[in-house]
Amino acid sequence: MDSQELRFVASRIRRRDLQAVFEAGAGHVGGEMSVIDILTCLYFNELSVDPAAPLDPERDRLVLSKGHTALALYVVLAERGFLPRDEISTFLKHRSRLNGHPNRVYLPGVETNTGPLGHGLPVAVGMAKAAKLDDRSWRTFVIVGDGEMQEGSNWEAIMAAAQFRLDNLTLIIDHNRLQQGARLSETNDLAPFRPKLEAFGWHVEDIDGHDHSQICHAVSTATGTPGKPKCVVANTNKGHGISFMSDNVAWHHKVPDESQYRQAMAELMETGE
């Protein structure tokens, strides 16, 4: 897809995500809005995956380490054909496959269970190392939140990935500058990320995490350094696309009321056309 087509798809995904949060009365809509453009570019432009064969041994792997934004992943998977689109209406309902955090036992396309922060990158390092050991060409991508980067397990994984020369691994940091209850700068300010990752031996790119052309270029095999794992620092806005949610810490897991829902949906319709 070209950038315009990706923008249309991302807008449709945002609207469906917002609707599901509103109907379920729960969700993490702010972080979902910030990560949707990244997920859209990966699933509709870059990842080698097949909804008809979700366990194909040669598939690329995507780990959503910031598992609290599972709904964004569910909607993307539904758009890509891994599950029926109408199943999104079951989000958080009794016996639904669509839990608040991804579960690989229930849902095709989910590579590993996530939720407890700081676990996704270590798992992804193991996946990438396995591909190297087996001399396979498939790649591993992992998306983490910037607040999640405060977890020490991530930095151990970063060291290991550099030591193992995992150039088949791409770490994407959803750098929206906000975490639950506070700004990153008010808790443990790790920014800027680029010099830190470069010091550990990674290839690093800073991009606009809502510019589809920049995202697609950064995650492609056209960029990178042989023998080095890649990190893409995607500068995003929490609540992107919705004026009263954008860059607002209150919308980590707040649910819009009916008036807010109508306004948000109207804004997303306007920007998506």
JSON list of C-alpha atoms in Angstrom, two decimals, residues 18-239:
[
{"chain": "A", "resi": 18, "resn": "LEU", "atom": "CA", "xyz": [-12.64, 3.89, 19.62]},
{"chain": "A", "resi": 19, "resn": "GLN", "atom": "CA", "xyz": [-16.06, 2.30, 19.08]},
{"chain": "A", "resi": 20, "resn": "ALA", "atom": "CA", "xyz": [-14.98, -0.91, 20.84]},
{"chain": "A", "resi": 21, "resn": "VAL", "atom": "CA", "xyz": [-13.60, 0.99, 23.85]},
{"chain": "A", "resi": 22, "resn": "PHE", "atom": "CA", "xyz": [-16.79, 3.02, 24.11]},
{"chain": "A", "resi": 23, "resn": "GLU", "atom": "CA", "xyz": [-19.04, -0.04, 23.87]},
{"chain": "A", "resi": 24, "resn": "ALA", "atom": "CA", "xyz": [-16.96, -2.12, 26.29]},
{"chain": "A", "resi": 25, "resn": "GLY", "atom": "CA", "xyz": [-16.59, 0.72, 28.78]},
{"chain": "A", "resi": 26, "resn": "ALA", "atom": "CA", "xyz": [-12.88, -0.06, 29.16]},
{"chain": "A", "resi": 27, "resn": "GLY", "atom": "CA", "xyz": [-9.62, 0.01, 27.25]},
{"chain": "A", "resi": 28, "resn": "HIS", "atom": "CA", "xyz": [-6.40, 1.94, 26.79]},
{"chain": "A", "resi": 29, "resn": "VAL", "atom": "CA", "xyz": [-7.49, 4.26, 24.04]},
{"chain": "A", "resi": 30, "resn": "GLY", "atom": "CA", "xyz": [-4.69, 6.82, 24.36]},
{"chain": "A", "resi": 31, "resn": "GLY", "atom": "CA", "xyz": [-1.86, 4.37, 23.78]},
{"chain": "A", "resi": 32, "resn": "GLU", "atom": "CA", "xyz": [-3.88, 2.56, 21.12]},
{"chain": "A", "resi": 33, "resn": "MET", "atom": "CA", "xyz": [-4.19, 5.76, 19.11]},
{"chain": "A", "resi": 34, "resn": "SER", "atom": "CA", "xyz": [-0.41, 6.29, 19.33]},
{"chain": "A", "resi": 35, "resn": "VAL", "atom": "CA", "xyz": [0.55, 2.79, 18.14]},
{"chain": "A", "resi": 36, "resn": "ILE", "atom": "CA", "xyz": [-2.00, 2.21, 15.36]},
{"chain": "A", "resi": 37, "resn": "ASP", "atom": "CA", "xyz": [0.03, 3.81, 12.56]},
{"chain": "A", "resi": 38, "resn": "ILE", "atom": "CA", "xyz": [3.01, 1.60, 13.46]},
{"chain": "A", "resi": 39, "resn": "LEU", "atom": "CA", "xyz": [0.89, -1.56, 13.49]},
{"chain": "A", "resi": 40, "resn": "THR", "atom": "CA", "xyz": [-0.78, -0.58, 10.22]},
{"chain": "A", "resi": 41, "resn": "CYS", "atom": "CA", "xyz": [2.52, -0.13, 8.41]},
{"chain": "A", "resi": 42, "resn": "LEU", "atom": "CA", "xyz": [3.85, -3.41, 9.74]},
{"chain": "A", "resi": 43, "resn": "TYR", "atom": "CA", "xyz": [0.84, -5.59, 8.92]},
{"chain": "A", "resi": 44, "resn": "PHE", "atom": "CA", "xyz": [-0.13, -3.99, 5.61]},
{"chain": "A", "resi": 45, "resn": "ASN", "atom": "CA", "xyz": [3.28, -3.18, 4.20]},
{"chain": "A", "resi": 46, "resn": "GLU", "atom": "CA", "xyz": [6.15, -5.05, 5.84]},
{"chain": "A", "resi": 47, "resn": "LEU", "atom": "CA", "xyz": [5.43, -8.25, 7.76]},
{"chain": "A", "resi": 48, "resn": "SER", "atom": "CA", "xyz": [5.58, -11.54, 5.90]},
{"chain": "A", "resi": 49, "resn": "VAL", "atom": "CA", "xyz": [2.51, -13.18, 7.45]},
{"chain": "A", "resi": 50, "resn": "ASP", "atom": "CA", "xyz": [-0.41, -15.19, 6.11]},
{"chain": "A", "resi": 51, "resn": "PRO", "atom": "CA", "xyz": [-3.80, -15.17, 7.89]},
{"chain": "A", "resi": 52, "resn": "ALA", "atom": "CA", "xyz": [-4.51, -18.57, 6.34]},
{"chain": "A", "resi": 53, "resn": "ALA", "atom": "CA", "xyz": [-1.33, -19.99, 7.90]},
{"chain": "A", "resi": 54, "resn": "PRO", "atom": "CA", "xyz": [-0.74, -18.06, 11.14]},
{"chain": "A", "resi": 55, "resn": "LEU", "atom": "CA", "xyz": [1.81, -20.62, 12.37]},
{"chain": "A", "resi": 56, "resn": "ASP", "atom": "CA", "xyz": [3.84, -20.81, 9.19]},
{"chain": "A", "resi": 57, "resn": "PRO", "atom": "CA", "xyz": [7.40, -21.51, 10.41]},
{"chain": "A", "resi": 58, "resn": "GLU", "atom": "CA", "xyz": [8.79, -18.94, 7.94]},
{"chain": "A", "resi": 59, "resn": "ARG", "atom": "CA", "xyz": [6.52, -16.08, 9.04]},
{"chain": "A", "resi": 60, "resn": "ASP", "atom": "CA", "xyz": [7.83, -12.85, 10.51]},
{"chain": "A", "resi": 61, "resn": "ARG", "atom": "CA", "xyz": [7.10, -12.41, 14.23]},
{"chain": "A", "resi": 62, "resn": "LEU", "atom": "CA", "xyz": [5.55, -9.34, 15.89]},
{"chain": "A", "resi": 63, "resn": "VAL", "atom": "CA", "xyz": [5.53, -9.03, 19.68]},
{"chain": "A", "resi": 64, "resn": "LEU", "atom": "CA", "xyz": [3.32, -6.28, 21.12]},
{"chain": "A", "resi": 65, "resn": "SER", "atom": "CA", "xyz": [5.13, -5.86, 24.42]},
{"chain": "A", "resi": 66, "resn": "LYS", "atom": "CA", "xyz": [2.89, -2.95, 25.46]},
{"chain": "A", "resi": 67, "resn": "GLY", "atom": "CA", "xyz": [0.13, -5.50, 25.81]},
{"chain": "A", "resi": 68, "resn": "HIS", "atom": "CA", "xyz": [-2.38, -3.13, 27.40]},
{"chain": "A", "resi": 69, "resn": "THR", "atom": "CA", "xyz": [-2.99, -1.78, 23.85]},
{"chain": "A", "resi": 70, "resn": "ALA", "atom": "CA", "xyz": [-4.18, -5.22, 22.75]},
{"chain": "A", "resi": 71, "resn": "LEU", "atom": "CA", "xyz": [-7.36, -3.85, 21.21]},
{"chain": "A", "resi": 72, "resn": "ALA", "atom": "CA", "xyz": [-5.36, -1.98, 18.58]},
{"chain": "A", "resi": 73, "resn": "LEU", "atom": "CA", "xyz": [-3.66, -5.26, 17.66]},
{"chain": "A", "resi": 74, "resn": "TYR", "atom": "CA", "xyz": [-7.01, -7.09, 17.55]},
{"chain": "A", "resi": 75, "resn": "VAL", "atom": "CA", "xyz": [-8.52, -4.57, 15.15]},
{"chain": "A", "resi": 76, "resn": "VAL", "atom": "CA", "xyz": [-5.44, -4.68, 12.93]},
{"chain": "A", "resi": 77, "resn": "LEU", "atom": "CA", "xyz": [-5.51, -8.49, 12.91]},
{"chain": "A", "resi": 78, "resn": "ALA", "atom": "CA", "xyz": [-9.20, -8.41, 12.01]},
{"chain": "A", "resi": 79, "resn": "GLU", "atom": "CA", "xyz": [-8.55, -5.98, 9.15]},
{"chain": "A", "resi": 80, "resn": "ARG", "atom": "CA", "xyz": [-5.73, -8.24, 7.95]},
{"chain": "A", "resi": 81, "resn": "GLY", "atom": "CA", "xyz": [-7.99, -11.32, 8.01]},
{"chain": "A", "resi": 82, "resn": "PHE", "atom": "CA", "xyz": [-6.75, -13.22, 11.06]},
{"chain": "A", "resi": 83, "resn": "LEU", "atom": "CA", "xyz": [-10.19, -13.07, 12.73]},
{"chain": "A", "resi": 84, "resn": "PRO", "atom": "CA", "xyz": [-13.69, -11.98, 11.74]},
{"chain": "A", "resi": 85, "resn": "ARG", "atom": "CA", "xyz": [-14.18, -8.23, 11.85]},
{"chain": "A", "resi": 86, "resn": "ASP", "atom": "CA", "xyz": [-17.44, -8.57, 13.74]},
{"chain": "A", "resi": 87, "resn": "GLU", "atom": "CA", "xyz": [-15.63, -10.39, 16.57]},
{"chain": "A", "resi": 88, "resn": "ILE", "atom": "CA", "xyz": [-14.25, -7.03, 17.71]},
{"chain": "A", "resi": 89, "resn": "SER", "atom": "CA", "xyz": [-17.68, -6.37, 19.24]},
{"chain": "A", "resi": 90, "resn": "THR", "atom": "CA", "xyz": [-16.93, -9.12, 21.79]},
{"chain": "A", "resi": 91, "resn": "PHE", "atom": "CA", "xyz": [-13.96, -7.23, 23.28]},
{"chain": "A", "resi": 92, "resn": "LEU", "atom": "CA", "xyz": [-13.77, -7.90, 27.06]},
{"chain": "A", "resi": 93, "resn": "LYS", "atom": "CA", "xyz": [-17.03, -9.82, 27.09]},
{"chain": "A", "resi": 94, "resn": "HIS", "atom": "CA", "xyz": [-17.48, -13.10, 28.97]},
{"chain": "A", "resi": 95, "resn": "ARG", "atom": "CA", "xyz": [-15.57, -15.93, 27.24]},
{"chain": "A", "resi": 96, "resn": "SER", "atom": "CA", "xyz": [-14.38, -13.64, 24.46]},
{"chain": "A", "resi": 97, "resn": "ARG", "atom": "CA", "xyz": [-11.04, -14.42, 22.84]},
{"chain": "A", "resi": 98, "resn": "LEU", "atom": "CA", "xyz": [-10.31, -10.71, 22.98]},
{"chain": "A", "resi": 99, "resn": "ASN", "atom": "CA", "xyz": [-8.95, -10.18, 26.47]},
{"chain": "A", "resi": 100, "resn": "GLY", "atom": "CA", "xyz": [-7.50, -6.97, 27.84]},
{"chain": "A", "resi": 101, "resn": "HIS", "atom": "CA", "xyz": [-4.05, -8.35, 27.01]},
{"chain": "A", "resi": 102, "resn": "PRO", "atom": "CA", "xyz": [-3.05, -10.58, 24.07]},
{"chain": "A", "resi": 103, "resn": "ASN", "atom": "CA", "xyz": [-3.15, -14.35, 24.55]},
{"chain": "A", "resi": 104, "resn": "ARG", "atom": "CA", "xyz": [-1.53, -16.55, 21.92]},
{"chain": "A", "resi": 105, "resn": "VAL", "atom": "CA", "xyz": [-3.51, -19.61, 23.08]},
{"chain": "A", "resi": 106, "resn": "TYR", "atom": "CA", "xyz": [-6.77, -18.00, 22.01]},
{"chain": "A", "resi": 107, "resn": "LEU", "atom": "CA", "xyz": [-6.00, -15.90, 18.98]},
{"chain": "A", "resi": 108, "resn": "PRO", "atom": "CA", "xyz": [-4.18, -16.61, 15.70]},
{"chain": "A", "resi": 109, "resn": "GLY", "atom": "CA", "xyz": [-1.60, -13.97, 14.88]},
{"chain": "A", "resi": 110, "resn": "VAL", "atom": "CA", "xyz": [-0.63, -13.34, 18.51]},
{"chain": "A", "resi": 111, "resn": "GLU", "atom": "CA", "xyz": [2.95, -14.55, 18.99]},
{"chain": "A", "resi": 112, "resn": "THR", "atom": "CA", "xyz": [3.25, -14.40, 22.78]},
{"chain": "A", "resi": 113, "resn": "ASN", "atom": "CA", "xyz": [1.26, -13.35, 25.82]},
{"chain": "A", "resi": 114, "resn": "THR", "atom": "CA", "xyz": [2.11, -9.84, 26.99]},
{"chain": "A", "resi": 115, "resn": "GLY", "atom": "CA", "xyz": [0.92, -7.46, 29.66]},
{"chain": "A", "resi": 116, "resn": "PRO", "atom": "CA", "xyz": [3.54, -7.41, 32.42]},
{"chain": "A", "resi": 117, "resn": "LEU", "atom": "CA", "xyz": [5.85, -4.77, 31.01]},
{"chain": "A", "resi": 118, "resn": "GLY", "atom": "CA", "xyz": [9.47, -5.50, 30.20]},
{"chain": "A", "resi": 119, "resn": "HIS", "atom": "CA", "xyz": [8.90, -9.06, 28.99]},
{"chain": "A", "resi": 120, "resn": "GLY", "atom": "CA", "xyz": [8.29, -8.64, 25.26]},
{"chain": "A", "resi": 121, "resn": "LEU", "atom": "CA", "xyz": [11.77, -7.58, 24.22]},
{"chain": "A", "resi": 122, "resn": "PRO", "atom": "CA", "xyz": [13.55, -10.43, 26.03]},
{"chain": "A", "resi": 123, "resn": "VAL", "atom": "CA", "xyz": [11.16, -12.89, 24.34]},
{"chain": "A", "resi": 124, "resn": "ALA", "atom": "CA", "xyz": [11.79, -11.23, 20.97]},
{"chain": "A", "resi": 125, "resn": "VAL", "atom": "CA", "xyz": [15.55, -11.52, 21.47]},
{"chain": "A", "resi": 126, "resn": "GLY", "atom": "CA", "xyz": [15.05, -15.26, 22.00]},
{"chain": "A", "resi": 127, "resn": "MET", "atom": "CA", "xyz": [13.00, -15.48, 18.81]},
{"chain": "A", "resi": 128, "resn": "ALA", "atom": "CA", "xyz": [15.61, -13.62, 16.77]},
{"chain": "A", "resi": 129, "resn": "LYS", "atom": "CA", "xyz": [18.41, -15.75, 18.22]},
{"chain": "A", "resi": 130, "resn": "ALA", "atom": "CA", "xyz": [16.47, -18.91, 17.33]},
{"chain": "A", "resi": 131, "resn": "ALA", "atom": "CA", "xyz": [16.20, -17.75, 13.71]},
{"chain": "A", "resi": 132, "resn": "LYS", "atom": "CA", "xyz": [19.95, -17.17, 13.62]},
{"chain": "A", "resi": 133, "resn": "LEU", "atom": "CA", "xyz": [20.67, -20.60, 15.10]},
{"chain": "A", "resi": 134, "resn": "ASP", "atom": "CA", "xyz": [18.42, -22.27, 12.52]},
{"chain": "A", "resi": 135, "resn": "ASP", "atom": "CA", "xyz": [19.74, -20.09, 9.67]},
{"chain": "A", "resi": 136, "resn": "ARG", "atom": "CA", "xyz": [16.23, -18.81, 8.89]},
{"chain": "A", "resi": 137, "resn": "SER", "atom": "CA", "xyz": [15.43, -15.56, 7.10]},
{"chain": "A", "resi": 138, "resn": "TRP", "atom": "CA", "xyz": [12.32, -14.54, 9.04]},
{"chain": "A", "resi": 139, "resn": "ARG", "atom": "CA", "xyz": [12.50, -11.38, 11.16]},
{"chain": "A", "resi": 140, "resn": "THR", "atom": "CA", "xyz": [11.29, -10.40, 14.62]},
{"chain": "A", "resi": 141, "resn": "PHE", "atom": "CA", "xyz": [9.70, -7.05, 15.49]},
{"chain": "A", "resi": 142, "resn": "VAL", "atom": "CA", "xyz": [8.79, -5.89, 18.98]},
{"chain": "A", "resi": 143, "resn": "ILE", "atom": "CA", "xyz": [6.85, -2.77, 20.02]},
{"chain": "A", "resi": 144, "resn": "VAL", "atom": "CA", "xyz": [7.42, -1.33, 23.48]},
{"chain": "A", "resi": 145, "resn": "GLY", "atom": "CA", "xyz": [6.17, 1.78, 25.24]},
{"chain": "A", "resi": 146, "resn": "ASP", "atom": "CA", "xyz": [8.64, 4.46, 26.28]},
{"chain": "A", "resi": 147, "resn": "GLY", "atom": "CA", "xyz": [7.59, 4.13, 29.92]},
{"chain": "A", "resi": 148, "resn": "GLU", "atom": "CA", "xyz": [8.17, 0.41, 29.61]},
{"chain": "A", "resi": 149, "resn": "MET", "atom": "CA", "xyz": [11.81, 1.12, 28.79]},
{"chain": "A", "resi": 150, "resn": "GLN", "atom": "CA", "xyz": [12.28, 1.88, 32.49]},
{"chain": "A", "resi": 151, "resn": "GLU", "atom": "CA", "xyz": [12.25, -1.88, 33.11]},
{"chain": "A", "resi": 152, "resn": "GLY", "atom": "CA", "xyz": [15.74, -3.28, 33.65]},
{"chain": "A", "resi": 153, "resn": "SER", "atom": "CA", "xyz": [14.93, -6.48, 31.76]},
{"chain": "A", "resi": 154, "resn": "ASN", "atom": "CA", "xyz": [14.79, -4.47, 28.55]},
{"chain": "A", "resi": 155, "resn": "TRP", "atom": "CA", "xyz": [18.36, -3.23, 28.96]},
{"chain": "A", "resi": 156, "resn": "GLU", "atom": "CA", "xyz": [19.63, -6.72, 29.63]},
{"chain": "A", "resi": 157, "resn": "ALA", "atom": "CA", "xyz": [17.92, -7.81, 26.42]},
{"chain": "A", "resi": 158, "resn": "ILE", "atom": "CA", "xyz": [19.42, -4.84, 24.58]},
{"chain": "A", "resi": 159, "resn": "MET", "atom": "CA", "xyz": [22.90, -5.92, 25.64]},
{"chain": "A", "resi": 160, "resn": "ALA", "atom": "CA", "xyz": [22.25, -9.53, 24.62]},
{"chain": "A", "resi": 161, "resn": "ALA", "atom": "CA", "xyz": [20.89, -8.55, 21.20]},
{"chain": "A", "resi": 162, "resn": "ALA", "atom": "CA", "xyz": [24.01, -6.54, 20.44]},
{"chain": "A", "resi": 163, "resn": "GLN", "atom": "CA", "xyz": [26.27, -9.33, 21.69]},
{"chain": "A", "resi": 164, "resn": "PHE", "atom": "CA", "xyz": [24.50, -11.86, 19.45]},
{"chain": "A", "resi": 165, "resn": "ARG", "atom": "CA", "xyz": [24.57, -9.45, 16.46]},
{"chain": "A", "resi": 166, "resn": "LEU", "atom": "CA", "xyz": [20.83, -9.85, 15.90]},
{"chain": "A", "resi": 167, "resn": "ASP", "atom": "CA", "xyz": [20.37, -7.80, 12.75]},
{"chain": "A", "resi": 168, "resn": "ASN", "atom": "CA", "xyz": [17.10, -9.72, 12.21]},
{"chain": "A", "resi": 169, "resn": "LEU", "atom": "CA", "xyz": [15.56, -7.93, 15.22]},
{"chain": "A", "resi": 170, "resn": "THR", "atom": "CA", "xyz": [13.76, -4.57, 15.13]},
{"chain": "A", "resi": 171, "resn": "LEU", "atom": "CA", "xyz": [12.75, -2.81, 18.34]},
{"chain": "A", "resi": 172, "resn": "ILE", "atom": "CA", "xyz": [10.14, -0.06, 17.92]},
{"chain": "A", "resi": 173, "resn": "ILE", "atom": "CA", "xyz": [9.72, 2.35, 20.83]},
{"chain": "A", "resi": 174, "resn": "ASP", "atom": "CA", "xyz": [6.30, 4.04, 20.87]},
{"chain": "A", "resi": 175, "resn": "HIS", "atom": "CA", "xyz": [7.68, 7.31, 22.24]},
{"chain": "A", "resi": 176, "resn": "ASN", "atom": "CA", "xyz": [4.52, 9.20, 23.19]},
{"chain": "A", "resi": 177, "resn": "ARG", "atom": "CA", "xyz": [6.21, 10.73, 26.28]},
{"chain": "A", "resi": 178, "resn": "LEU", "atom": "CA", "xyz": [3.40, 9.64, 28.60]},
{"chain": "A", "resi": 179, "resn": "GLN", "atom": "CA", "xyz": [2.81, 6.68, 30.87]},
{"chain": "A", "resi": 180, "resn": "GLN", "atom": "CA", "xyz": [0.10, 5.80, 33.35]},
{"chain": "A", "resi": 181, "resn": "GLY", "atom": "CA", "xyz": [-0.47, 8.82, 35.57]},
{"chain": "A", "resi": 182, "resn": "ALA", "atom": "CA", "xyz": [2.50, 10.95, 34.54]},
{"chain": "A", "resi": 183, "resn": "ARG", "atom": "CA", "xyz": [4.89, 12.11, 31.88]},
{"chain": "A", "resi": 184, "resn": "LEU", "atom": "CA", "xyz": [8.02, 10.12, 31.21]},
{"chain": "A", "resi": 185, "resn": "SER", "atom": "CA", "xyz": [10.06, 13.17, 32.18]},
{"chain": "A", "resi": 186, "resn": "GLU", "atom": "CA", "xyz": [8.44, 13.21, 35.64]},
{"chain": "A", "resi": 187, "resn": "THR", "atom": "CA", "xyz": [9.22, 9.58, 36.52]},
{"chain": "A", "resi": 188, "resn": "ASN", "atom": "CA", "xyz": [12.44, 8.25, 34.98]},
{"chain": "A", "resi": 189, "resn": "ASP", "atom": "CA", "xyz": [13.34, 10.33, 31.97]},
{"chain": "A", "resi": 190, "resn": "LEU", "atom": "CA", "xyz": [15.19, 8.03, 29.59]},
{"chain": "A", "resi": 191, "resn": "ALA", "atom": "CA", "xyz": [14.91, 10.33, 26.59]},
{"chain": "A", "resi": 192, "resn": "PRO", "atom": "CA", "xyz": [16.70, 10.77, 24.30]},
{"chain": "A", "resi": 193, "resn": "PHE", "atom": "CA", "xyz": [16.79, 7.07, 23.48]},
{"chain": "A", "resi": 194, "resn": "ARG", "atom": "CA", "xyz": [19.00, 7.20, 20.40]},
{"chain": "A", "resi": 195, "resn": "PRO", "atom": "CA", "xyz": [22.41, 7.82, 22.04]},
{"chain": "A", "resi": 196, "resn": "LYS", "atom": "CA", "xyz": [21.73, 5.20, 24.70]},
{"chain": "A", "resi": 197, "resn": "LEU", "atom": "CA", "xyz": [20.86, 2.47, 22.21]},
{"chain": "A", "resi": 198, "resn": "GLU", "atom": "CA", "xyz": [23.74, 3.46, 19.95]},
{"chain": "A", "resi": 199, "resn": "ALA", "atom": "CA", "xyz": [26.09, 3.18, 22.93]},
{"chain": "A", "resi": 200, "resn": "PHE", "atom": "CA", "xyz": [24.93, -0.43, 23.32]},
{"chain": "A", "resi": 201, "resn": "GLY", "atom": "CA", "xyz": [25.82, -1.15, 19.69]},
{"chain": "A", "resi": 202, "resn": "TRP", "atom": "CA", "xyz": [22.44, -0.78, 17.99]},
{"chain": "A", "resi": 203, "resn": "HIS", "atom": "CA", "xyz": [21.50, 0.86, 14.70]},
{"chain": "A", "resi": 204, "resn": "VAL", "atom": "CA", "xyz": [18.97, 3.56, 15.66]},
{"chain": "A", "resi": 205, "resn": "GLU", "atom": "CA", "xyz": [16.60, 5.78, 13.68]},
{"chain": "A", "resi": 206, "resn": "ASP", "atom": "CA", "xyz": [14.38, 8.61, 14.98]},
{"chain": "A", "resi": 207, "resn": "ILE", "atom": "CA", "xyz": [11.15, 9.05, 13.02]},
{"chain": "A", "resi": 208, "resn": "ASP", "atom": "CA", "xyz": [7.70, 10.62, 13.09]},
{"chain": "A", "resi": 209, "resn": "GLY", "atom": "CA", "xyz": [5.64, 7.67, 14.32]},
{"chain": "A", "resi": 210, "resn": "HIS", "atom": "CA", "xyz": [2.52, 8.92, 12.52]},
{"chain": "A", "resi": 211, "resn": "ASP", "atom": "CA", "xyz": [4.16, 9.40, 9.11]},
{"chain": "A", "resi": 212, "resn": "HIS", "atom": "CA", "xyz": [3.50, 6.20, 7.21]},
{"chain": "A", "resi": 213, "resn": "SER", "atom": "CA", "xyz": [6.28, 6.70, 4.69]},
{"chain": "A", "resi": 214, "resn": "GLN", "atom": "CA", "xyz": [8.83, 7.22, 7.47]},
{"chain": "A", "resi": 215, "resn": "ILE", "atom": "CA", "xyz": [7.58, 4.20, 9.42]},
{"chain": "A", "resi": 216, "resn": "CYS", "atom": "CA", "xyz": [7.61, 1.90, 6.40]},
{"chain": "A", "resi": 217, "resn": "HIS", "atom": "CA", "xyz": [11.10, 2.99, 5.40]},
{"chain": "A", "resi": 218, "resn": "ALA", "atom": "CA", "xyz": [12.50, 2.64, 8.93]},
{"chain": "A", "resi": 219, "resn": "VAL", "atom": "CA", "xyz": [11.21, -0.92, 9.48]},
{"chain": "A", "resi": 220, "resn": "SER", "atom": "CA", "xyz": [12.19, -2.20, 6.03]},
{"chain": "A", "resi": 221, "resn": "THR", "atom": "CA", "xyz": [15.25, -4.22, 5.17]},
{"chain": "A", "resi": 222, "resn": "ALA", "atom": "CA", "xyz": [16.46, -1.20, 3.17]},
{"chain": "A", "resi": 223, "resn": "THR", "atom": "CA", "xyz": [17.69, 0.39, 6.38]},
{"chain": "A", "resi": 224, "resn": "GLY", "atom": "CA", "xyz": [19.94, -1.03, 9.04]},
{"chain": "A", "resi": 225, "resn": "THR", "atom": "CA", "xyz": [23.51, -2.11, 9.62]},
{"chain": "A", "resi": 226, "resn": "PRO", "atom": "CA", "xyz": [24.69, -5.70, 9.11]},
{"chain": "A", "resi": 227, "resn": "GLY", "atom": "CA", "xyz": [25.50, -7.30, 12.43]},
{"chain": "A", "resi": 228, "resn": "LYS", "atom": "CA", "xyz": [23.53, -4.77, 14.47]},
{"chain": "A", "resi": 229, "resn": "PRO", "atom": "CA", "xyz": [19.97, -4.99, 15.88]},
{"chain": "A", "resi": 230, "resn": "LYS", "atom": "CA", "xyz": [17.78, -2.07, 14.84]},
{"chain": "A", "resi": 231, "resn": "CYS", "atom": "CA", "xyz": [15.83, 0.34, 17.04]},
{"chain": "A", "resi": 232, "resn": "VAL", "atom": "CA", "xyz": [13.21, 2.70, 15.63]},
{"chain": "A", "resi": 233, "resn": "VAL", "atom": "CA", "xyz": [12.31, 5.53, 18.00]},
{"chain": "A", "resi": 234, "resn": "ALA", "atom": "CA", "xyz": [8.81, 6.42, 16.80]},
{"chain": "A", "resi": 235, "resn": "ASN", "atom": "CA", "xyz": [7.87, 9.85, 18.11]},
{"chain": "A", "resi": 236, "resn": "THR", "atom": "CA", "xyz": [4.10, 9.72, 18.60]},
{"chain": "A", "resi": 237, "resn": "ASN", "atom": "CA", "xyz": [1.24, 11.42, 20.43]},
{"chain": "A", "resi": 238, "resn": "LYS", "atom": "CA", "xyz": [-0.93, 9.64, 22.94]},
{"chain": "A", "resi": 239, "resn": "GLY", "atom": "CA", "xyz": [-4.52, 9.95, 21.74]}
]
